[in-house]
Amino acid sequence: MVRNLTVRDLPELYETMGLPVDPVDASSGLTIHYLQQTFTRFPFTSVPFRPNYFSFLFVQEAFGRYTIDDQVFDVRPRTVYFTNPGNYRIFEWHSITDTCLITFSEAYLKENVHEDVYRDFSFLLTETVEPRVLSKGQFEVVRRLYEQIHSEHLGHSPYKNRIIGSLMVALLLKIKEYFFQNYNPIYEGNRSSQIVKTFKRNLERHFRDLVSGSVEVPLRVQDYADLQSLHVNYLSSVISNKTGKSVSAWIADKTIAEAKVMLQDPALSVKEIAVRLGFLEAPHFSNYFKKHTHQSPAGYRKGHLLK
């Protein structure tokens, strides 16, 4: 069974499996839809894949199984799943009556929720979170929130992303309340899991310092290994095996996510953004951004302002 299919968003996954992609426009960085509109024949088993996005699955009524890395979980009514980028997974559906799926990118979180989103929601950095079955009252609370997000997502308000961002804050706070009070991802899991989580923490902290101007030089793969007193080859092996992405790919994705946030501020020139992210020359930054997004920084900024 192939374990190396990495998908950048939900439409790409659905297209791979021959499922309709119309309900899952990912252009904003967020998708939300009801699975009973997509899955109509059962049983259904997905291809094995690694997503490059976060997801919340809210199961009002459905049955199936979810495999995350080497763990298998049952899906049943009032289950809430949270997964983040990188984990190997397969899902199986036996029946779906009412289930909502939200997916979102890190860039979406930073653009619409908060630039320092991991400070308040550290659970977003964890690798595997066991699903929770909520009480009827708890599930009703989160159901009202995701229904509002779905309604706004279908609407045409000029403030749509800001409204959804605010609703996402409320949803994340409720998930934190029901799942993760006093949670610290650094102290959970085996040695490999701790290495991955510490790497993600170090990556987030360093880019926060870069953007704020506290440091000027971006860290290399060797630097991230040194921070954990690990051989660079060992760090690279652990990160690649556990997340399906190399350390360099994590750094590149973080660079692009931070660049997109700053490009939304018209007061910052492209040259200044390049300097803040550690590029010696603005053209080098522009070429790097275009390589990873297929558009120039100026083109991305213009498209965002038009929205």
Short mmCIF file of C-alpha atoms in Angstrom, two decimals:
data_model
loop_
_atom_site.label_atom_id
_atom_site.label_comp_id
_atom_site.label_asym_id
_atom_site.label_seq_id
_atom_site.Cartn_x
_atom_site.Cartn_y
_atom_site.Cartn_z
CA MET A 1 0.00 0.00 0.00
CA VAL A 2 1.49 3.38 -1.05
CA ARG A 3 2.11 5.61 1.98
CA ASN A 4 3.69 8.58 0.18
CA LEU A 5 0.72 10.38 -1.38
CA THR A 6 0.94 13.92 0.01
CA VAL A 7 -1.97 16.22 -0.82
CA ARG A 8 -1.81 19.99 -0.40
CA ASP A 9 -5.56 20.46 0.07
CA LEU A 10 -8.89 18.61 0.18
CA PRO A 11 -9.82 19.18 -3.50
CA GLU A 12 -6.60 17.44 -4.53
CA LEU A 13 -7.44 14.44 -2.33
CA TYR A 14 -11.01 14.23 -3.62
CA GLU A 15 -9.86 14.53 -7.23
CA THR A 16 -7.42 11.67 -6.66
CA MET A 17 -10.29 9.48 -5.39
CA GLY A 18 -12.76 10.51 -8.11
CA LEU A 19 -15.02 12.41 -5.70
CA PRO A 20 -16.81 15.69 -6.54
CA VAL A 21 -14.70 18.76 -5.77
CA ASP A 22 -17.37 21.47 -6.25
CA PRO A 23 -18.31 21.66 -2.53
CA VAL A 24 -14.69 22.04 -1.40
CA ASP A 25 -13.21 25.22 -2.85
CA ALA A 26 -9.88 25.68 -1.04
CA SER A 27 -8.86 29.00 -2.61
CA SER A 28 -9.22 30.85 0.70
CA GLY A 29 -7.23 28.23 2.60
CA LEU A 30 -10.37 26.89 4.32
CA THR A 31 -12.98 24.34 3.26
CA ILE A 32 -16.16 23.30 5.05
CA HIS A 33 -18.78 20.88 3.81
CA TYR A 34 -21.08 18.07 4.90
CA LEU A 35 -19.78 14.62 4.01
CA GLN A 36 -23.24 13.15 3.35
CA GLN A 37 -23.27 15.33 0.22
CA THR A 38 -20.01 13.76 -1.03
CA PHE A 39 -20.16 10.13 0.09
CA THR A 40 -23.24 8.30 -1.15
CA ARG A 41 -22.00 4.74 -1.66
CA PHE A 42 -20.86 2.57 1.23
CA PRO A 43 -18.60 1.15 2.37
CA PHE A 44 -15.99 3.64 1.18
CA THR A 45 -12.25 3.40 1.91
CA SER A 46 -9.89 6.24 1.05
CA VAL A 47 -6.47 5.97 -0.52
CA PRO A 48 -3.63 6.20 2.04
CA PHE A 49 -2.50 9.83 2.16
CA ARG A 50 -0.67 12.54 4.08
CA PRO A 51 -2.50 15.89 4.14
CA ASN A 52 -0.70 19.23 4.17
CA TYR A 53 -3.56 20.84 6.10
CA PHE A 54 -5.34 20.81 9.46
CA SER A 55 -8.81 19.30 9.83
CA PHE A 56 -11.72 19.05 12.22
CA LEU A 57 -14.30 16.31 11.73
CA PHE A 58 -17.61 16.72 13.56
CA VAL A 59 -19.63 13.49 13.49
CA GLN A 60 -23.25 14.13 14.42
CA GLU A 61 -24.19 10.68 13.14
CA ALA A 62 -21.94 8.35 11.16
CA PHE A 63 -19.99 5.13 11.52
CA GLY A 64 -16.60 4.07 10.24
CA ARG A 65 -12.92 3.90 11.12
CA TYR A 66 -10.01 6.30 10.95
CA THR A 67 -6.35 5.25 10.78
CA ILE A 68 -3.73 7.80 11.86
CA ASP A 69 -0.16 6.52 11.53
CA ASP A 70 -0.34 3.12 13.26
CA GLN A 71 -3.44 3.83 15.37
CA VAL A 72 -7.01 2.89 14.41
CA PHE A 73 -10.01 4.71 15.90
CA ASP A 74 -13.72 4.04 15.58
CA VAL A 75 -16.00 6.75 14.25
CA ARG A 76 -19.37 6.99 15.99
CA PRO A 77 -21.99 9.65 16.79
CA ARG A 78 -20.85 12.86 18.56
CA THR A 79 -17.19 12.12 17.82
CA VAL A 80 -14.85 15.04 17.17
CA TYR A 81 -11.57 14.44 15.34
CA PHE A 82 -8.67 16.86 15.07
CA THR A 83 -5.70 16.14 12.80
CA ASN A 84 -2.79 18.30 11.67
CA PRO A 85 -0.48 18.21 8.65
CA GLY A 86 1.82 15.31 8.01
CA ASN A 87 0.26 12.20 9.52
CA TYR A 88 -0.29 9.13 7.37
CA ARG A 89 -3.98 8.26 7.35
CA ILE A 90 -6.85 6.27 5.85
CA PHE A 91 -10.54 6.76 6.52
CA GLU A 92 -13.34 4.24 6.07
CA TRP A 93 -17.04 5.13 5.96
CA HIS A 94 -19.76 2.57 6.63
CA SER A 95 -22.59 5.09 6.84
CA ILE A 96 -22.94 8.89 7.07
CA THR A 97 -26.10 10.71 8.11
CA ASP A 98 -24.76 14.04 9.37
CA THR A 99 -21.04 14.87 9.47
CA CYS A 100 -19.18 18.14 8.88
CA LEU A 101 -15.53 18.47 7.85
CA ILE A 102 -13.48 21.66 8.16
CA THR A 103 -9.98 21.86 6.69
CA PHE A 104 -7.63 24.82 6.84
CA SER A 105 -4.02 25.75 6.15
CA GLU A 106 -1.56 27.32 8.53
CA ALA A 107 -1.53 30.44 6.37
CA TYR A 108 -5.31 30.73 6.81
CA LEU A 109 -4.95 30.52 10.58
CA LYS A 110 -2.27 33.21 10.65
CA GLU A 111 -4.13 35.48 8.25
CA ASN A 112 -7.60 35.21 9.78
CA VAL A 113 -7.32 33.89 13.34
CA HIS A 114 -4.10 35.25 14.85
CA GLU A 115 -0.49 35.67 13.74
CA ASP A 116 0.67 33.92 16.93
CA VAL A 117 -2.07 31.28 16.88
CA TYR A 118 0.08 28.56 18.49
CA ARG A 119 0.54 30.63 21.64
CA ASP A 120 -3.09 30.14 22.70
CA PHE A 121 -3.74 26.92 20.79
CA SER A 122 -0.61 24.83 21.37
CA PHE A 123 -2.60 21.65 20.73
CA LEU A 124 -2.42 22.50 17.00
CA LEU A 125 1.20 21.36 17.14
CA THR A 126 0.50 17.84 18.35
CA GLU A 127 0.82 14.85 16.04
CA THR A 128 -1.97 12.45 16.94
CA VAL A 129 -4.97 13.43 19.04
CA GLU A 130 -7.35 10.71 20.14
CA PRO A 131 -10.91 11.50 19.04
CA ARG A 132 -13.37 12.51 21.75
CA VAL A 133 -17.02 11.64 22.12
CA LEU A 134 -18.72 14.76 23.47
CA SER A 135 -21.84 14.99 25.59
CA LYS A 136 -25.03 16.05 23.82
CA GLY A 137 -24.71 19.53 25.29
CA GLN A 138 -21.08 19.92 24.29
CA PHE A 139 -21.69 18.69 20.76
CA GLU A 140 -24.63 21.09 20.40
CA VAL A 141 -22.31 23.99 21.24
CA VAL A 142 -19.74 23.09 18.59
CA ARG A 143 -22.50 22.22 16.10
CA ARG A 144 -23.90 25.75 16.30
CA LEU A 145 -20.43 27.16 15.66
CA TYR A 146 -19.60 25.03 12.63
CA GLU A 147 -23.07 25.67 11.18
CA GLN A 148 -22.40 29.42 11.44
CA ILE A 149 -19.00 28.97 9.78
CA HIS A 150 -20.64 26.99 6.98
CA SER A 151 -23.30 29.67 6.49
CA GLU A 152 -20.72 32.46 6.32
CA HIS A 153 -18.50 30.44 3.99
CA LEU A 154 -21.38 30.20 1.51
CA GLY A 155 -22.14 33.92 1.82
CA HIS A 156 -20.68 36.94 0.06
CA SER A 157 -19.98 39.36 2.88
CA PRO A 158 -16.96 41.62 2.27
CA TYR A 159 -15.93 40.65 5.81
CA LYS A 160 -16.44 36.93 5.29
CA ASN A 161 -12.94 35.78 6.22
CA ARG A 162 -12.81 38.05 9.26
CA ILE A 163 -16.18 36.76 10.48
CA ILE A 164 -15.13 33.14 9.90
CA GLY A 165 -11.84 33.88 11.64
CA SER A 166 -13.70 35.08 14.72
CA LEU A 167 -15.94 32.03 14.68
CA MET A 168 -12.86 29.82 14.33
CA VAL A 169 -11.42 31.42 17.48
CA ALA A 170 -14.63 30.52 19.33
CA LEU A 171 -14.51 26.97 17.93
CA LEU A 172 -10.84 26.52 18.85
CA LEU A 173 -11.51 27.79 22.37
CA LYS A 174 -14.34 25.28 22.79
CA ILE A 175 -12.14 22.46 21.46
CA LYS A 176 -9.45 23.57 23.91
CA GLU A 177 -12.00 23.60 26.74
CA TYR A 178 -13.38 20.15 25.95
CA PHE A 179 -10.11 18.45 24.91
CA PHE A 180 -6.98 20.24 25.94
CA GLN A 181 -7.09 22.10 29.23
CA ASN A 182 -3.55 22.14 30.68
CA TYR A 183 -2.26 20.46 27.52
CA ASN A 184 1.44 20.76 26.64
CA PRO A 185 2.46 18.91 23.46
CA ILE A 186 6.12 18.75 24.46
CA TYR A 187 5.42 16.26 27.25
CA GLU A 188 3.29 13.82 25.30
CA GLY A 189 4.30 10.79 23.26
CA ASN A 190 7.48 8.84 22.64
CA ARG A 191 10.96 10.16 21.89
CA SER A 192 10.31 10.63 18.17
CA SER A 193 7.07 12.46 18.87
CA GLN A 194 8.84 14.80 21.27
CA ILE A 195 11.52 15.54 18.68
CA VAL A 196 8.86 16.45 16.11
CA LYS A 197 6.92 18.63 18.54
CA THR A 198 10.05 20.40 19.78
CA PHE A 199 11.11 21.01 16.17
CA LYS A 200 7.71 22.56 15.40
CA ARG A 201 7.98 24.74 18.50
CA ASN A 202 11.48 25.87 17.55
CA LEU A 203 10.37 26.58 13.99
CA GLU A 204 7.43 28.67 15.18
CA ARG A 205 9.52 30.58 17.75
CA HIS A 206 12.31 31.35 15.30
CA PHE A 207 9.99 32.69 12.62
CA ARG A 208 8.22 34.83 15.21
CA ASP A 209 11.62 36.30 16.08
CA LEU A 210 12.48 36.78 12.40
CA VAL A 211 9.25 38.62 11.63
CA SER A 212 9.57 40.83 14.72
CA GLY A 213 13.16 41.71 13.87
CA SER A 214 14.63 40.09 16.98
CA VAL A 215 16.90 37.97 14.78
CA GLU A 216 18.01 38.49 11.19
CA VAL A 217 19.44 35.17 10.02
CA PRO A 218 17.16 32.20 9.22
CA LEU A 219 18.06 28.89 10.82
CA ARG A 220 19.32 26.00 8.71
CA VAL A 221 18.55 22.32 9.14
CA GLN A 222 21.80 21.95 11.08
CA ASP A 223 20.73 24.72 13.48
CA TYR A 224 17.45 22.98 14.28
CA ALA A 225 19.37 19.78 14.97
CA ASP A 226 21.78 21.65 17.26
CA LEU A 227 18.87 23.09 19.26
CA GLN A 228 17.97 19.53 20.31
CA SER A 229 21.57 18.28 20.48
CA LEU A 230 20.86 15.82 17.67
CA HIS A 231 22.85 14.75 14.64
CA VAL A 232 21.41 16.49 11.60
CA ASN A 233 20.81 13.19 9.79
CA TYR A 234 18.89 11.81 12.77
CA LEU A 235 16.66 14.90 13.01
CA SER A 236 16.03 14.77 9.27
CA SER A 237 15.14 11.08 9.43
CA VAL A 238 12.74 11.49 12.37
CA ILE A 239 10.95 14.49 10.84
CA SER A 240 10.60 12.85 7.41
CA ASN A 241 9.42 9.50 8.79
CA LYS A 242 6.94 10.98 11.26
CA THR A 243 5.48 13.78 9.14
CA GLY A 244 6.13 12.80 5.54
CA LYS A 245 7.89 16.16 4.96
CA SER A 246 11.56 17.04 5.15
CA VAL A 247 12.90 19.69 7.51
CA SER A 248 13.62 21.87 4.47
CA ALA A 249 9.99 21.53 3.34
CA TRP A 250 8.75 22.56 6.79
CA ILE A 251 11.01 25.63 6.66
CA ALA A 252 9.82 26.50 3.16
CA ASP A 253 6.14 26.15 4.09
CA LYS A 254 6.65 28.33 7.17
CA THR A 255 8.47 30.96 5.12
CA ILE A 256 5.64 31.16 2.60
CA ALA A 257 2.95 31.25 5.32
CA GLU A 258 4.67 34.19 7.05
CA ALA A 259 5.29 35.95 3.75
CA LYS A 260 1.59 35.76 2.85
CA VAL A 261 0.63 37.31 6.18
CA MET A 262 3.04 40.22 5.73
CA LEU A 263 2.06 40.77 2.11
CA GLN A 264 -1.42 41.62 3.32
CA ASP A 265 0.01 44.70 5.04
CA PRO A 266 0.34 47.38 2.31
CA ALA A 267 2.64 49.39 4.60
CA LEU A 268 5.35 46.75 4.18
CA SER A 269 7.34 46.79 0.95
CA VAL A 270 8.37 43.55 -0.69
CA LYS A 271 11.98 44.50 0.02
CA GLU A 272 11.24 44.93 3.74
CA ILE A 273 9.43 41.60 3.87
CA ALA A 274 12.38 39.93 2.18
CA VAL A 275 14.76 41.39 4.77
CA ARG A 276 12.56 40.34 7.69
CA LEU A 277 12.48 36.76 6.41
CA GLY A 278 16.25 36.65 6.10
CA PHE A 279 16.69 37.07 2.33
CA LEU A 280 19.71 39.14 1.29
CA GLU A 281 18.06 40.41 -1.89
CA ALA A 282 14.42 41.15 -2.72
CA PRO A 283 14.67 39.40 -6.14
CA HIS A 284 15.84 36.23 -4.34
CA PHE A 285 12.74 36.39 -2.14
CA SER A 286 10.48 37.04 -5.14
CA ASN A 287 11.89 34.05 -7.02
CA TYR A 288 11.53 31.86 -3.91
CA PHE A 289 7.92 32.95 -3.38
CA LYS A 290 7.05 32.39 -7.03
CA LYS A 291 8.68 28.94 -7.01
CA HIS A 292 6.46 27.82 -4.11
CA THR A 293 3.19 29.61 -4.99
CA HIS A 294 3.40 30.08 -8.79
CA GLN A 295 2.78 33.81 -8.41
CA SER A 296 4.91 36.81 -7.54
CA PRO A 297 4.68 38.57 -4.17
CA ALA A 298 3.20 41.60 -5.93
CA GLY A 299 0.67 39.38 -7.70
CA TYR A 300 -0.35 37.74 -4.44
CA ARG A 301 -0.71 41.14 -2.74
CA LYS A 302 -2.81 42.50 -5.60
CA GLY A 303 -5.08 39.44 -5.56
CA HIS A 304 -5.59 39.75 -1.80
CA LEU A 305 -6.43 43.45 -2.01
CA LEU A 306 -8.94 42.77 -4.80
CA LYS A 307 -10.68 40.25 -2.52
#
